CSV table of C-alpha atoms in Angstrom, one decimal:
chain,number,residue,atom,x,y,z
A,1,MET,CA,112.0,133.9,110.5
A,2,ASN,CA,108.9,135.6,109.0
A,3,LYS,CA,106.0,136.4,111.1
A,4,TYR,CA,102.2,136.7,110.0
A,5,GLU,CA,100.9,140.1,109.3
A,6,ARG,CA,98.5,139.9,112.0
A,7,TYR,CA,97.7,137.9,115.4
A,8,LYS,CA,94.7,137.4,117.3
A,9,SER,CA,94.3,136.3,121.3
A,10,THR,CA,93.0,132.9,121.6
A,11,GLU,CA,91.4,130.8,124.5
A,12,LEU,CA,94.2,128.2,124.1
A,13,SER,CA,96.0,128.1,127.6
A,14,TRP,CA,99.1,126.9,125.7
A,15,SER,CA,99.3,129.2,122.8
A,16,LYS,CA,97.9,133.1,123.5
A,17,HIS,CA,98.2,134.1,120.1
A,18,LEU,CA,97.3,132.5,116.6
A,19,PRO,CA,97.6,134.0,112.9
A,20,TYR,CA,94.3,136.1,112.7
A,21,TYR,CA,92.5,134.0,110.3
A,22,TRP,CA,93.1,130.7,111.9
A,23,ASN,CA,90.3,128.7,113.4
A,24,ILE,CA,90.1,126.8,116.7
A,25,LYS,CA,88.3,123.5,116.9
A,26,ARG,CA,87.8,120.9,119.6
A,27,ILE,CA,89.4,117.5,119.0
A,28,ALA,CA,86.1,115.8,118.8
A,29,SER,CA,85.2,118.0,115.7
A,30,ILE,CA,88.4,116.7,113.8
A,31,PHE,CA,88.8,113.1,115.1
A,32,ASP,CA,86.5,110.2,116.2
A,33,ILE,CA,87.7,107.3,118.2
A,34,ARG,CA,87.9,104.1,116.4
A,35,LYS,CA,86.0,101.4,118.3
A,36,GLU,CA,86.5,98.5,115.9
A,37,LYS,CA,87.4,95.3,118.1
A,38,ASN,CA,89.3,92.5,116.7
A,39,SER,CA,86.9,90.2,117.0
A,40,PRO,CA,86.8,87.8,115.0
A,41,VAL,CA,90.5,88.0,114.8
A,42,ARG,CA,91.4,90.1,111.4
A,43,THR,CA,94.9,90.8,112.4
A,44,LYS,CA,97.6,89.2,114.5
A,45,GLU,CA,100.1,92.4,114.2
A,46,ILE,CA,100.3,93.9,117.4
A,47,LEU,CA,101.2,97.7,117.3
A,48,SER,CA,103.5,99.4,119.8
A,49,LEU,CA,103.9,103.1,120.3
A,50,SER,CA,106.7,105.1,121.9
A,51,ALA,CA,107.3,108.7,122.3
A,52,LYS,CA,110.6,108.6,120.7
A,53,TYR,CA,109.8,106.6,117.7
A,54,GLY,CA,106.0,106.6,117.0
A,55,VAL,CA,104.2,103.6,115.9
A,56,SER,CA,106.0,100.4,115.1
A,57,LEU,CA,105.3,96.6,115.0
A,58,TYR,CA,105.8,94.7,118.1
A,59,SER,CA,107.2,91.8,116.3
A,60,ASP,CA,109.9,94.2,115.0
A,61,LYS,CA,111.0,95.0,118.3
A,62,LYS,CA,114.7,93.7,119.4
A,63,GLU,CA,113.7,94.0,123.0
A,64,LYS,CA,110.5,93.2,124.4
A,65,GLY,CA,109.4,95.6,127.1
A,66,GLY,CA,106.2,95.8,129.1
A,67,ASN,CA,103.7,93.0,129.5
A,68,LYS,CA,103.7,90.8,126.7
A,69,PRO,CA,100.6,90.9,124.4
A,70,LYS,CA,97.5,88.8,125.4
A,71,GLU,CA,96.8,85.6,123.7
A,72,ASP,CA,93.2,86.4,123.4
A,73,LEU,CA,93.7,89.2,120.4
A,74,THR,CA,90.0,89.7,120.3
A,75,SER,CA,89.9,91.7,123.4
A,76,TYR,CA,92.3,94.2,121.3
A,77,TYR,CA,90.9,97.3,119.1
A,78,LEU,CA,91.9,97.9,115.3
A,79,CYS,CA,94.1,100.4,114.3
A,80,TYR,CA,94.3,101.4,110.5
A,81,SER,CA,97.2,103.0,108.7
A,82,GLY,CA,96.9,106.8,108.6
A,83,ASP,CA,95.3,106.9,112.1
A,84,ILE,CA,96.8,108.8,114.7
A,85,LEU,CA,97.6,106.5,117.8
A,86,VAL,CA,97.4,108.0,121.1
A,87,ASN,CA,98.6,106.3,124.5
A,88,CYS,CA,96.0,107.5,127.1
A,89,MET,CA,98.4,107.1,129.8
A,90,ASN,CA,101.4,108.9,128.4
A,91,ILE,CA,100.3,111.4,126.1
A,92,VAL,CA,101.6,114.1,128.4
A,93,ALA,CA,104.9,112.8,127.8
A,94,GLY,CA,104.5,112.7,123.9
A,95,SER,CA,103.5,109.0,123.2
A,96,VAL,CA,101.3,109.9,119.9
A,97,GLY,CA,102.1,109.0,116.5
A,98,ILE,CA,100.8,108.4,113.0
A,99,SER,CA,100.4,104.4,112.0
A,100,ASN,CA,101.7,103.2,109.0
A,101,TYR,CA,100.1,99.9,109.7
A,102,PHE,CA,97.0,98.0,110.1
A,103,GLY,CA,97.1,96.3,113.4
A,104,ALA,CA,95.6,95.5,116.8
A,105,VAL,CA,96.2,97.6,119.8
A,106,SER,CA,95.4,97.5,123.7
A,107,PRO,CA,92.4,99.6,125.0
A,108,ILE,CA,95.0,101.9,126.7
A,109,TYR,CA,95.6,103.3,122.8
A,110,TYR,CA,93.1,105.7,121.2
A,111,PRO,CA,93.3,105.0,117.4
A,112,LEU,CA,91.9,108.6,116.0
A,113,LEU,CA,90.4,108.8,112.6
A,114,ASN,CA,90.4,111.7,110.7
A,115,MET,CA,86.5,112.7,110.1
A,116,ASN,CA,87.5,115.3,107.1
A,117,ALA,CA,90.6,114.9,105.4
A,118,ASP,CA,89.5,117.9,103.0
A,119,GLU,CA,89.5,120.1,105.9
A,120,ASN,CA,92.2,118.5,108.4
A,121,CYS,CA,95.8,117.3,107.4
A,122,THR,CA,96.5,114.3,109.8
A,123,ARG,CA,100.2,115.0,109.6
A,124,TYR,CA,99.6,118.6,111.0
A,125,MET,CA,97.6,117.3,113.7
A,126,GLU,CA,100.2,115.0,114.9
A,127,TYR,CA,102.7,118.1,115.1
A,128,VAL,CA,100.2,119.8,117.3
A,129,PHE,CA,99.9,116.8,119.3
A,130,ARG,CA,103.5,116.3,119.6
A,131,ASN,CA,104.0,119.9,120.7
A,132,TYR,CA,105.6,120.3,124.2
A,133,ASN,CA,103.2,123.0,125.2
A,134,PHE,CA,100.1,121.2,124.2
A,135,GLN,CA,101.4,118.2,126.0
A,136,ARG,CA,102.1,120.0,129.1
A,137,SER,CA,98.5,121.7,129.1
A,138,LEU,CA,97.0,118.0,129.4
A,139,VAL,CA,98.7,117.8,132.9
A,140,GLY,CA,96.2,117.6,135.7
A,141,LEU,CA,93.5,116.1,133.3
A,142,GLY,CA,94.6,112.2,133.9
A,143,LYS,CA,93.9,110.0,136.8
A,144,GLY,CA,96.5,107.6,137.8
A,145,ILE,CA,100.3,107.2,139.1
A,146,GLN,CA,102.0,110.5,139.3
A,147,MET,CA,104.2,111.8,136.8
A,148,SER,CA,107.9,112.6,137.2
A,149,GLU,CA,109.8,115.5,135.7
A,150,SER,CA,113.5,116.1,135.2
A,151,GLU,CA,115.5,119.0,136.1
A,152,ASP,CA,115.3,120.1,132.6
A,153,GLY,CA,111.5,119.9,132.5
A,154,LYS,CA,111.1,116.7,130.7
A,155,LEU,CA,108.1,114.5,131.7
A,156,PHE,CA,108.6,111.0,131.9
A,157,THR,CA,107.1,107.8,133.4
A,158,VAL,CA,103.7,109.5,133.4
A,159,ARG,CA,101.1,106.9,133.6
A,160,MET,CA,98.2,109.4,133.9
A,161,ARG,CA,95.2,108.1,132.2
A,162,ILE,CA,93.2,110.7,130.1
A,163,SER,CA,89.8,109.6,129.3
A,164,TRP,CA,88.4,110.2,125.6
A,165,ASP,CA,85.6,112.0,127.1
A,166,ILE,CA,88.1,114.6,128.6
A,167,LEU,CA,90.4,114.5,125.7
A,168,LYS,CA,88.2,115.1,123.0
A,169,THR,CA,87.1,118.4,124.5
A,170,GLN,CA,90.6,119.9,124.1
A,171,LEU,CA,91.1,122.7,121.6
A,172,LEU,CA,93.5,122.8,118.6
A,173,PRO,CA,94.5,125.4,116.1
A,174,VAL,CA,93.4,124.8,112.8
A,175,PRO,CA,94.7,126.9,109.7
A,176,PRO,CA,93.3,126.2,106.3
A,177,ILE,CA,94.2,122.8,104.7
A,178,GLU,CA,96.8,124.0,102.3
A,179,GLU,CA,98.8,125.7,105.0
A,180,GLN,CA,98.4,122.6,107.4
A,181,VAL,CA,100.0,120.6,104.6
A,182,GLN,CA,102.6,123.1,104.0
A,183,ILE,CA,103.5,123.3,107.7
A,184,ALA,CA,103.8,119.5,107.9
A,185,ASN,CA,106.1,119.3,104.7
A,186,TYR,CA,108.1,121.8,106.4
A,187,LEU,CA,108.5,120.4,109.7
A,188,ASP,CA,109.2,117.0,108.1
A,189,TRP,CA,112.0,118.3,106.2
A,190,LYS,CA,113.6,120.4,109.1
A,191,ILE,CA,113.2,117.7,111.7
A,192,ASN,CA,114.6,115.2,109.2
A,193,GLU,CA,117.8,117.6,109.0
A,194,ILE,CA,117.9,117.5,112.8
A,195,ASN,CA,117.5,113.9,113.0
A,196,LYS,CA,120.3,113.7,110.8
A,197,LEU,CA,122.7,115.4,113.1
A,198,ILE,CA,121.5,113.3,116.1
A,199,GLU,CA,122.0,110.0,114.1
A,200,ILE,CA,125.6,111.2,113.3
A,201,ASN,CA,126.2,112.0,117.0
A,202,LYS,CA,125.0,108.5,117.9
A,203,GLU,CA,127.2,106.8,115.5
A,204,LYS,CA,130.2,109.1,117.0
A,205,ILE,CA,129.4,107.5,120.6
A,206,LYS,CA,129.2,104.0,119.2
A,207,GLU,CA,132.9,104.7,117.7
A,208,ILE,CA,134.1,106.1,121.0
A,209,ARG,CA,132.6,102.9,122.9
A,210,LYS,CA,134.1,100.5,120.7
A,211,TYR,CA,137.2,102.4,121.0
A,212,ILE,CA,137.1,101.8,124.7
A,213,ILE,CA,136.3,98.2,124.4
A,214,SER,CA,139.4,97.8,121.9
A,215,GLU,CA,141.6,99.5,124.5
A,216,HIS,CA,140.4,97.0,127.2
A,217,GLU,CA,141.2,94.4,124.9
A,218,ARG,CA,144.7,95.5,124.0
A,219,LEU,CA,145.8,96.5,127.4
A,220,ILE,CA,144.2,93.2,129.3
A,221,LEU,CA,144.4,90.4,126.5
A,222,ASN,CA,147.0,92.1,124.2
A,223,ASN,CA,144.8,91.3,121.5
A,224,ASP,CA,145.6,87.5,121.8
A,225,SER,CA,142.8,85.0,120.5
A,226,GLU,CA,144.8,82.3,122.3
A,227,VAL,CA,144.6,84.0,125.5
A,228,LYS,CA,140.7,84.4,125.4
A,229,LYS,CA,140.5,80.7,124.6
A,230,LEU,CA,142.4,80.0,127.7
A,231,ILE,CA,140.0,82.1,129.8
A,232,ILE,CA,137.1,79.7,128.8
A,233,GLU,CA,139.2,76.5,129.0
A,234,ASN,CA,139.0,74.7,132.4
A,235,ASN,CA,142.7,74.4,132.9
A,236,ILE,CA,145.0,76.8,134.7
A,237,TYR,CA,147.8,78.0,132.3
A,238,ASP,CA,151.0,79.6,133.3
A,239,TYR,CA,152.4,82.1,131.1
A,240,SER,CA,155.8,82.3,133.1
A,241,ASP,CA,157.7,83.6,130.4
A,242,LYS,CA,155.1,86.7,130.0
A,243,LYS,CA,154.9,87.2,133.8
A,244,ILE,CA,151.1,86.4,133.6
A,245,LYS,CA,149.2,83.8,135.4
A,246,ILE,CA,145.6,82.8,134.5
A,247,LYS,CA,143.8,81.9,137.9
A,248,ARG,CA,140.5,80.8,139.1
A,249,LEU,CA,138.5,84.3,139.9
A,250,LYS,CA,137.8,82.6,143.4
A,251,SER,CA,141.4,82.5,144.1
A,252,VAL,CA,141.6,86.1,143.3
A,253,LEU,CA,138.6,87.6,145.1
A,254,LYS,CA,137.6,87.0,148.6
A,255,LYS,CA,133.5,87.2,149.1
A,256,ILE,CA,132.6,89.1,152.1
A,257,GLU,CA,129.1,88.7,153.7
A,258,LYS,CA,128.3,90.8,156.4
A,259,GLU,CA,124.8,91.5,158.2
A,260,ALA,CA,123.2,94.9,157.1
A,261,SER,CA,121.1,97.2,159.4
A,262,LEU,CA,117.7,98.0,158.0
A,263,ASP,CA,118.2,101.8,158.4
A,264,SER,CA,121.0,101.9,156.1
A,265,ASP,CA,121.0,103.4,152.2
A,266,ILE,CA,120.3,100.6,149.4
A,267,ILE,CA,123.1,100.5,147.0
A,268,ILE,CA,122.7,99.6,143.6
A,269,CYS,CA,125.0,97.9,141.2
A,270,SER,CA,124.0,99.1,137.7
A,271,ASN,CA,124.8,97.8,134.5
A,272,ASN,CA,126.7,101.0,133.5
A,273,GLY,CA,129.5,99.8,135.9
A,274,LYS,CA,128.4,102.4,138.5
A,275,SER,CA,126.7,102.2,141.8
A,276,PHE,CA,124.1,104.5,143.1
A,277,VAL,CA,121.8,104.8,146.0
A,278,ARG,CA,118.1,103.9,145.7
A,279,GLY,CA,116.6,107.4,146.6
A,280,ASP,CA,113.1,105.5,147.6
A,281,LYS,CA,113.5,102.3,149.6
A,282,LYS,CA,109.9,101.7,148.8
A,283,ILE,CA,110.3,101.6,144.9
A,284,GLY,CA,111.0,98.2,143.3
A,285,LEU,CA,111.7,94.8,144.4
A,286,TYR,CA,113.0,95.7,148.0
A,287,SER,CA,111.9,94.2,151.3
A,288,ASP,CA,111.6,95.2,154.7
A,289,ASN,CA,113.2,91.9,155.7
A,290,ILE,CA,116.8,92.6,156.6
A,291,LYS,CA,117.8,89.0,155.8
A,292,MET,CA,117.4,89.9,152.1
A,293,TYR,CA,120.5,92.2,152.4
A,294,GLN,CA,124.0,92.2,153.1
A,295,ASN,CA,126.4,95.2,154.3
A,296,ILE,CA,128.4,96.9,151.8
A,297,ASN,CA,131.3,99.3,152.1
A,298,LYS,CA,132.6,102.1,149.9
A,299,GLY,CA,135.4,100.8,147.7
A,300,GLN,CA,134.3,97.0,147.6
A,301,LEU,CA,133.7,95.5,144.5
A,302,MET,CA,130.3,94.3,143.4
A,303,ILE,CA,129.3,91.6,140.9
A,304,HIS,CA,125.7,91.3,140.4
A,305,GLY,CA,124.9,87.6,139.9
A,306,MET,CA,122.0,87.9,137.7
A,307,ASP,CA,123.3,90.6,135.3
A,308,THR,CA,127.1,90.0,135.2
A,309,TRP,CA,126.7,89.4,131.4
A,310,HIS,CA,125.4,92.7,131.1
A,311,GLY,CA,128.3,94.4,132.7
A,312,ALA,CA,126.6,94.9,136.6
A,313,ILE,CA,129.9,95.2,137.9
A,314,CYS,CA,131.2,98.1,139.9
A,315,ILE,CA,133.2,99.3,142.9
A,316,SER,CA,130.8,100.7,145.3
A,317,ASP,CA,131.2,104.8,146.1
A,318,TYR,CA,128.9,104.3,149.0
A,319,ASN,CA,128.6,102.5,152.4
A,320,GLY,CA,125.2,100.8,153.0
A,321,ARG,CA,123.3,97.6,152.1
A,322,CYS,CA,122.8,95.9,148.9
A,323,THR,CA,120.7,92.7,147.7
A,324,LYS,CA,122.4,89.1,148.5
A,325,VAL,CA,122.2,88.7,144.5
A,326,VAL,CA,125.4,90.8,144.5
A,327,HIS,CA,128.8,89.5,145.4
A,328,VAL,CA,130.7,91.8,147.8
A,329,CYS,CA,134.3,91.3,147.2
A,330,GLU,CA,137.8,92.1,148.6
A,331,THR,CA,141.0,91.5,146.8
A,332,ASN,CA,144.8,91.8,147.4
A,333,GLU,CA,145.3,92.5,143.6
A,334,ASP,CA,144.6,95.9,142.0
A,335,LYS,CA,140.8,96.2,142.5
A,336,MET,CA,140.4,98.6,139.4
A,337,TYR,CA,142.2,95.9,137.2
A,338,ILE,CA,139.8,93.2,138.2
A,339,TYR,CA,136.9,95.6,137.7
A,340,TYR,CA,138.1,96.4,134.2
A,341,TYR,CA,138.8,92.8,133.4
A,342,LEU,CA,135.5,91.5,134.5
A,343,ARG,CA,133.6,94.4,132.4
A,344,LEU,CA,135.6,93.3,129.4
A,345,LEU,CA,134.4,89.7,129.7
A,346,ALA,CA,130.8,91.2,129.4
A,347,PHE,CA,131.8,93.3,126.5
A,348,LEU,CA,133.2,90.5,124.5
A,349,GLU,CA,130.3,88.2,125.7
A,350,MET,CA,132.5,85.8,127.5
A,351,TYR,CA,130.2,85.0,130.2
A,352,LYS,CA,127.8,82.7,128.0
A,353,PRO,CA,129.8,79.7,128.0
A,354,PHE,CA,129.1,79.5,131.9
A,355,SER,CA,125.8,80.3,131.7
A,356,ASN,CA,122.7,78.7,132.5
A,357,GLY,CA,120.2,81.6,132.9
A,358,VAL,CA,116.5,81.2,132.2
A,359,ARG,CA,116.2,84.2,129.8
A,360,GLN,CA,118.0,84.8,126.5
A,361,ASN,CA,121.3,86.5,126.6
A,362,THR,CA,121.4,86.2,130.2
A,363,SER,CA,123.9,84.5,132.9
A,364,ASP,CA,123.0,83.1,136.4
A,365,PHE,CA,126.1,83.6,138.7
A,366,ARG,CA,123.8,83.6,142.0
A,367,SER,CA,126.5,80.7,142.8
A,368,TRP,CA,129.8,82.1,144.0
A,369,ASP,CA,131.2,78.8,143.3
A,370,LYS,CA,130.2,78.9,139.7
A,371,LEU,CA,131.4,82.5,139.2
A,372,GLY,CA,134.5,81.7,141.0
A,373,GLN,CA,135.5,79.1,138.3
A,374,ILE,CA,136.1,81.7,135.4
A,375,ASN,CA,139.5,82.4,134.7
A,376,ILE,CA,141.3,85.7,134.8
A,377,ILE,CA,144.4,87.0,133.6
A,378,ILE,CA,146.7,88.1,136.7
A,379,PRO,CA,149.9,89.9,135.6
A,380,LEU,CA,152.4,91.5,138.2
A,381,ILE,CA,150.7,94.0,140.3
A,382,GLU,CA,153.0,96.8,139.0
A,383,LYS,CA,151.6,95.9,135.5
A,384,GLN,CA,147.9,95.8,137.0
A,385,TYR,CA,148.1,99.3,138.2
A,386,GLU,CA,150.0,100.3,134.8
A,387,ILE,CA,146.7,98.8,132.8
A,388,SER,CA,144.1,100.2,135.4
A,389,ASN,CA,145.4,103.8,135.4
A,390,THR,CA,145.9,103.9,131.5
A,391,LEU,CA,142.2,102.5,131.2
A,392,THR,CA,141.0,105.2,133.7
A,393,GLU,CA,142.5,107.9,131.7
A,394,ILE,CA,141.3,106.5,128.2
A,395,ILE,CA,137.8,106.2,129.8
A,396,ASN,CA,137.4,109.7,131.5
A,397,ASN,CA,138.7,111.6,128.3
A,398,SER,CA,136.1,109.4,126.5
A,399,GLU,CA,133.4,109.9,128.8
A,400,LYS,CA,133.9,113.7,128.4
A,401,LEU,CA,133.7,113.6,124.8
A,402,ILE,CA,130.6,111.4,125.0
A,403,LEU,CA,129.0,113.9,127.5
A,404,GLU,CA,129.8,117.0,125.0
A,405,ILE,CA,128.0,115.0,122.3
A,406,ILE,CA,125.0,113.9,124.4
A,407,ASN,CA,124.7,117.7,125.3
A,408,GLU,CA,124.9,118.6,121.8
A,409,SER,CA,122.1,116.2,120.9
A,410,GLU,CA,120.0,117.4,123.9
A,411,MET,CA,120.1,120.7,122.2
A,412,LEU,CA,119.0,119.4,119.0
A,413,ASN,CA,116.3,117.8,120.5
A,414,LYS,CA,115.1,120.9,122.4
A,415,LEU,CA,115.7,122.8,119.0
A,416,LYS,CA,113.0,120.3,117.4
A,417,GLN,CA,110.4,121.0,120.4
A,418,SER,CA,110.9,124.9,119.8
A,419,LEU,CA,110.4,124.5,116.0
A,420,ILE,CA,107.5,122.5,116.4
A,421,SER,CA,105.8,124.7,118.9
A,422,GLU,CA,106.6,127.9,117.0
A,423,VAL,CA,105.5,126.7,113.5
A,424,VAL,CA,102.4,124.6,114.6
A,425,THR,CA,101.0,127.7,116.5
A,426,GLY,CA,101.7,130.4,113.5
A,427,GLN,CA,104.7,132.4,115.6
A,428,ILE,CA,106.9,131.3,112.1
A,429,ASP,CA,105.3,131.8,108.9
A,430,VAL,CA,106.4,129.0,106.4
A,431,ARG,CA,103.9,129.4,103.7
A,432,ASP,CA,106.4,130.7,101.1
A,433,ILE,CA,109.1,128.4,101.9
A,434,ALA,CA,110.1,125.8,99.2
A,435,ILE,CA,110.6,122.5,100.4
A,436,PRO,CA,113.8,120.9,98.7
A,437,GLU,CA,114.1,117.3,97.8
A,438,TYR,CA,116.0,115.4,100.7
A,439,GLU,CA,116.8,112.2,101.7
A,440,LYS,CA,114.8,110.6,104.7
A,441,VAL,CA,117.1,109.3,107.6
A,442,ALA,CA,116.3,106.3,109.1
A,443,ILE,CA,115.9,106.2,113.0
A,444,ALA,CA,116.7,102.8,114.4
A,445,ASN,CA,113.9,101.7,117.0
A,446,GLY,CA,115.7,99.8,119.9
A,447,GLU,CA,113.6,101.3,122.6
A,448,ILE,CA,111.4,99.4,124.9
A,449,GLU,CA,107.8,99.8,124.8
A,450,GLU,CA,107.2,102.5,127.5
A,451,THR,CA,104.0,101.3,129.2
A,452,ASP,CA,102.1,98.1,130.5
A,453,GLU,CA,98.9,97.1,129.3
A,454,MET,CA,95.9,98.2,131.3
A,455,GLU,CA,93.6,95.4,132.0
A,456,GLY,CA,89.9,95.7,132.0
A,457,LYS,CA,89.3,99.4,130.9
A,458,GLU,CA,87.3,100.5,127.8
A,459,TYR,CA,87.2,103.8,125.7
A,460,GLY,CA,85.7,106.7,127.4
A,461,ASN,CA,85.9,105.4,131.1
């Protein structure tokens, strides 16, 4: 890629050199914070912000994470279309984006108004805010919960509030306006091309996972809709001619509940069908009351009474203790077959007819009696082993392929970060690059909102 003819040293901590004629300005000389309160109420649309998807309408979210919006919308501030919206608690993790909406935002968000559109391109400035090196330069400026960092250096769950009084003093590189527009156009194009590849990978993973479920269904249910119906019906049906019996789950599994020791590891039964050890026993809804726990041994089946519908069923890889919401079970049948079977019912949403959960799309099987009423197909033990071994091989091969695709997408995301960093600081000269016509890819927003609202805080504090 082309370089500029000359560079100069800078006072930026996150970019030591810039093209020789670029300026450097404080954020306060480019943006002002919009302080219009939604009082009287001018909009009932609540805006949400995430590092991955930018600004979206809270009403459009399929999953509502974090706290629910307040009923009193007069305590919210207004954000206009074209404003840059910044999450003061998660900006170091990339929670920033241009709003395409007029809506109301919690005080944890800073709506930033471009004070001079003739000199400053908002789209270019958004890319500067999205620059990983710029985000890292803000670490240490915030107050609040400590951030975390993954092994590859990615920041997450930050919750470090940076006040506007501090943020506005930070320095940004500012090329001439026509160059800012060209840089934004170039990055829009290139990021879009990378996103296309990432979306293709997402579709590949979806298809692989559909294949895994279809193989569960083929091997366990023989793609027989009549068998599915029998599982839900209350009668016990004998397929003697097929050497298959449909039995109550409680007649197949033996529930075990033994006293646990307080110094043992906490074992979690996760929705992805795996167990893991809770590293920090002080995090989450965990208690020093030993009566809240039961013993769990490696190899025992774990069925989460509240998240069964979501596939929180696994075979423990560890010795330790788990919450009593989890049913710990043993069986004389093939344990892996039972595991695959119960997970299949979750995939097919077949727990719903038995559910009386208080939340949408949930199930409440804390009662072992209730869970035990579910019917389960039990073929001969040899057939169980055959099915579980085949499924294990299919899943292992599929997961390897999925991991390869995920790693490729991670590399593409790193490429995006690198490209943004190089271009917004002038390490790559894109002034003379012609931007072709291109089809914009739509990124599906299914992400849960990243942060809870912060009560009682105002701008500048």
